[in-house]
Amino acid sequence: MQSAITRGTYLGWLREVEGEPVSGAGLVLMEWGPTRTSPNPFRARVVNVYTPPAWRRQGFARALTRHVLQYAQQQGLLQLSLRASAMPDTLSSDLGFRTASHEMLLDLPALRSGGASSRGSDR
């Protein structure tokens, strides 16, 4: 984490009330390269959105996440991702996030254990 902070690829925000942390949020910048639809060489993911139970339902996470989104927009980012469990669905949808299912995942250990098909091999 310290390395990502030093490189500027992890940015974190903290909201405090009288010196006590009441909410936090982060933004991970991933070098992706520009595409036809986005000239920015980075993609970003909102992470670590958290509010301690005693401070929830007071708008802290919403306000802080809005700040993160504004920062990302100022940096020229056109799209952000958010892991579904990072915040309640109502909050994420209220902020404009939508479900997207255009990615496929592969667990690499499955390849080592023979769990994946051999299609596309270099024969």
Tab-separated table of C-alpha atoms in Angstrom:
chain	number	residue	atom	x	y	z
A	1	MET	CA	0.000	0.000	0.000
A	2	GLN	CA	2.781	2.437	0.887
A	3	SER	CA	4.322	1.907	-2.549
A	4	ALA	CA	1.007	2.692	-4.277
A	5	ILE	CA	0.611	5.838	-2.179
A	6	THR	CA	4.157	6.927	-3.026
A	7	ARG	CA	3.579	6.287	-6.758
A	8	GLY	CA	0.273	8.160	-6.611
A	9	THR	CA	-1.770	5.158	-7.734
A	10	TYR	CA	-3.701	4.958	-4.459
A	11	LEU	CA	-5.383	8.064	-3.134
A	12	GLY	CA	-7.270	8.112	0.137
A	13	TRP	CA	-9.674	10.523	1.777
A	14	LEU	CA	-10.759	10.668	5.389
A	15	ARG	CA	-13.616	12.629	6.933
A	16	GLU	CA	-13.185	13.625	10.557
A	17	VAL	CA	-15.495	15.134	13.142
A	18	GLU	CA	-13.630	16.815	15.997
A	19	GLY	CA	-10.523	14.795	15.143
A	20	GLU	CA	-12.336	11.450	15.032
A	21	PRO	CA	-12.410	9.553	11.707
A	22	VAL	CA	-16.042	9.082	10.644
A	23	SER	CA	-15.666	7.922	7.038
A	24	GLY	CA	-13.010	6.940	4.545
A	25	ALA	CA	-12.770	6.234	0.823
A	26	GLY	CA	-10.021	5.471	-1.649
A	27	LEU	CA	-9.329	5.572	-5.360
A	28	VAL	CA	-7.003	3.149	-7.122
A	29	LEU	CA	-5.549	4.325	-10.435
A	30	MET	CA	-4.587	1.525	-12.815
A	31	GLU	CA	-2.402	2.136	-15.862
A	32	TRP	CA	-4.537	0.889	-18.703
A	33	GLY	CA	-3.532	2.852	-21.752
A	34	PRO	CA	-5.777	5.140	-23.761
A	35	THR	CA	-8.642	3.642	-25.775
A	36	ARG	CA	-10.937	4.881	-28.535
A	37	THR	CA	-13.505	5.942	-25.979
A	38	SER	CA	-11.142	7.262	-23.301
A	39	PRO	CA	-7.902	9.131	-23.982
A	40	ASN	CA	-6.925	8.965	-20.308
A	41	PRO	CA	-4.257	6.278	-19.741
A	42	PHE	CA	-5.738	5.344	-16.361
A	43	ARG	CA	-8.778	3.455	-15.178
A	44	ALA	CA	-9.935	3.905	-11.626
A	45	ARG	CA	-11.727	1.923	-8.960
A	46	VAL	CA	-13.398	3.321	-5.854
A	47	VAL	CA	-12.289	1.260	-2.857
A	48	ASN	CA	-12.330	1.191	0.923
A	49	VAL	CA	-15.552	3.137	1.404
A	50	TYR	CA	-16.226	2.712	5.098
A	51	THR	CA	-18.046	4.424	7.927
A	52	PRO	CA	-17.922	3.036	11.488
A	53	PRO	CA	-21.350	1.819	12.679
A	54	ALA	CA	-21.779	4.654	15.191
A	55	TRP	CA	-21.485	7.242	12.387
A	56	ARG	CA	-23.579	5.563	9.681
A	57	ARG	CA	-26.756	6.995	8.096
A	58	GLN	CA	-25.534	10.572	8.482
A	59	GLY	CA	-24.394	11.086	4.882
A	60	PHE	CA	-20.651	10.886	5.511
A	61	ALA	CA	-19.942	8.072	3.015
A	62	ARG	CA	-22.150	9.707	0.378
A	63	ALA	CA	-20.448	13.103	0.722
A	64	LEU	CA	-16.970	11.626	0.752
A	65	THR	CA	-17.662	9.383	-2.243
A	66	ARG	CA	-19.075	12.360	-4.152
A	67	HIS	CA	-15.821	14.172	-3.420
A	68	VAL	CA	-13.839	11.207	-4.795
A	69	LEU	CA	-16.011	11.189	-7.951
A	70	GLN	CA	-15.489	14.929	-8.459
A	71	TYR	CA	-11.736	14.495	-8.054
A	72	ALA	CA	-11.715	11.673	-10.619
A	73	GLN	CA	-13.678	13.780	-13.077
A	74	GLN	CA	-11.268	16.696	-12.616
A	75	GLN	CA	-8.426	14.302	-13.483
A	76	GLY	CA	-10.083	13.489	-16.809
A	77	LEU	CA	-11.267	10.021	-15.876
A	78	LEU	CA	-14.384	9.076	-17.801
A	79	GLN	CA	-15.399	5.896	-16.016
A	80	LEU	CA	-14.975	4.406	-12.550
A	81	SER	CA	-15.621	0.948	-11.224
A	82	LEU	CA	-16.780	-0.046	-7.788
A	83	ARG	CA	-16.851	-3.473	-6.239
A	84	ALA	CA	-20.478	-4.194	-5.437
A	85	SER	CA	-19.920	-4.841	-1.736
A	86	ALA	CA	-17.928	-1.644	-1.232
A	87	MET	CA	-21.076	0.269	-0.302
A	88	PRO	CA	-24.806	-0.362	-0.065
A	89	ASP	CA	-26.576	-0.759	-3.426
A	90	THR	CA	-28.866	2.188	-2.731
A	91	LEU	CA	-25.935	4.525	-2.155
A	92	SER	CA	-23.976	3.347	-5.187
A	93	SER	CA	-27.003	3.580	-7.500
A	94	ASP	CA	-27.942	7.001	-6.070
A	95	LEU	CA	-24.440	8.170	-6.999
A	96	GLY	CA	-24.908	6.937	-10.574
A	97	PHE	CA	-23.177	3.555	-10.503
A	98	ARG	CA	-24.834	0.814	-12.540
A	99	THR	CA	-24.322	-2.910	-12.745
A	100	ALA	CA	-22.004	-3.870	-15.597
A	101	SER	CA	-21.284	-7.406	-16.632
A	102	HIS	CA	-18.848	-6.879	-19.479
A	103	GLU	CA	-15.839	-8.423	-17.745
A	104	MET	CA	-14.870	-12.039	-17.428
A	105	LEU	CA	-12.633	-13.356	-14.660
A	106	LEU	CA	-10.183	-16.236	-14.634
A	107	ASP	CA	-8.679	-17.647	-11.465
A	108	LEU	CA	-5.144	-18.552	-12.490
A	109	PRO	CA	-4.741	-21.346	-9.917
A	110	ALA	CA	-7.417	-23.209	-11.923
A	111	LEU	CA	-4.985	-23.387	-14.831
A	112	ARG	CA	-2.280	-24.971	-12.688
A	113	SER	CA	-4.626	-27.600	-11.331
A	114	GLY	CA	-5.941	-28.533	-14.763
A	115	GLY	CA	-9.351	-27.050	-14.066
A	116	ALA	CA	-9.469	-24.939	-17.223
A	117	SER	CA	-9.939	-26.056	-20.804
A	118	SER	CA	-6.858	-26.318	-23.000
A	119	ARG	CA	-8.537	-24.490	-25.908
A	120	GLY	CA	-6.335	-21.844	-27.407
A	121	SER	CA	-3.091	-23.606	-26.517
A	122	ASP	CA	0.030	-22.947	-28.585
A	123	ARG	CA	0.128	-26.218	-30.527
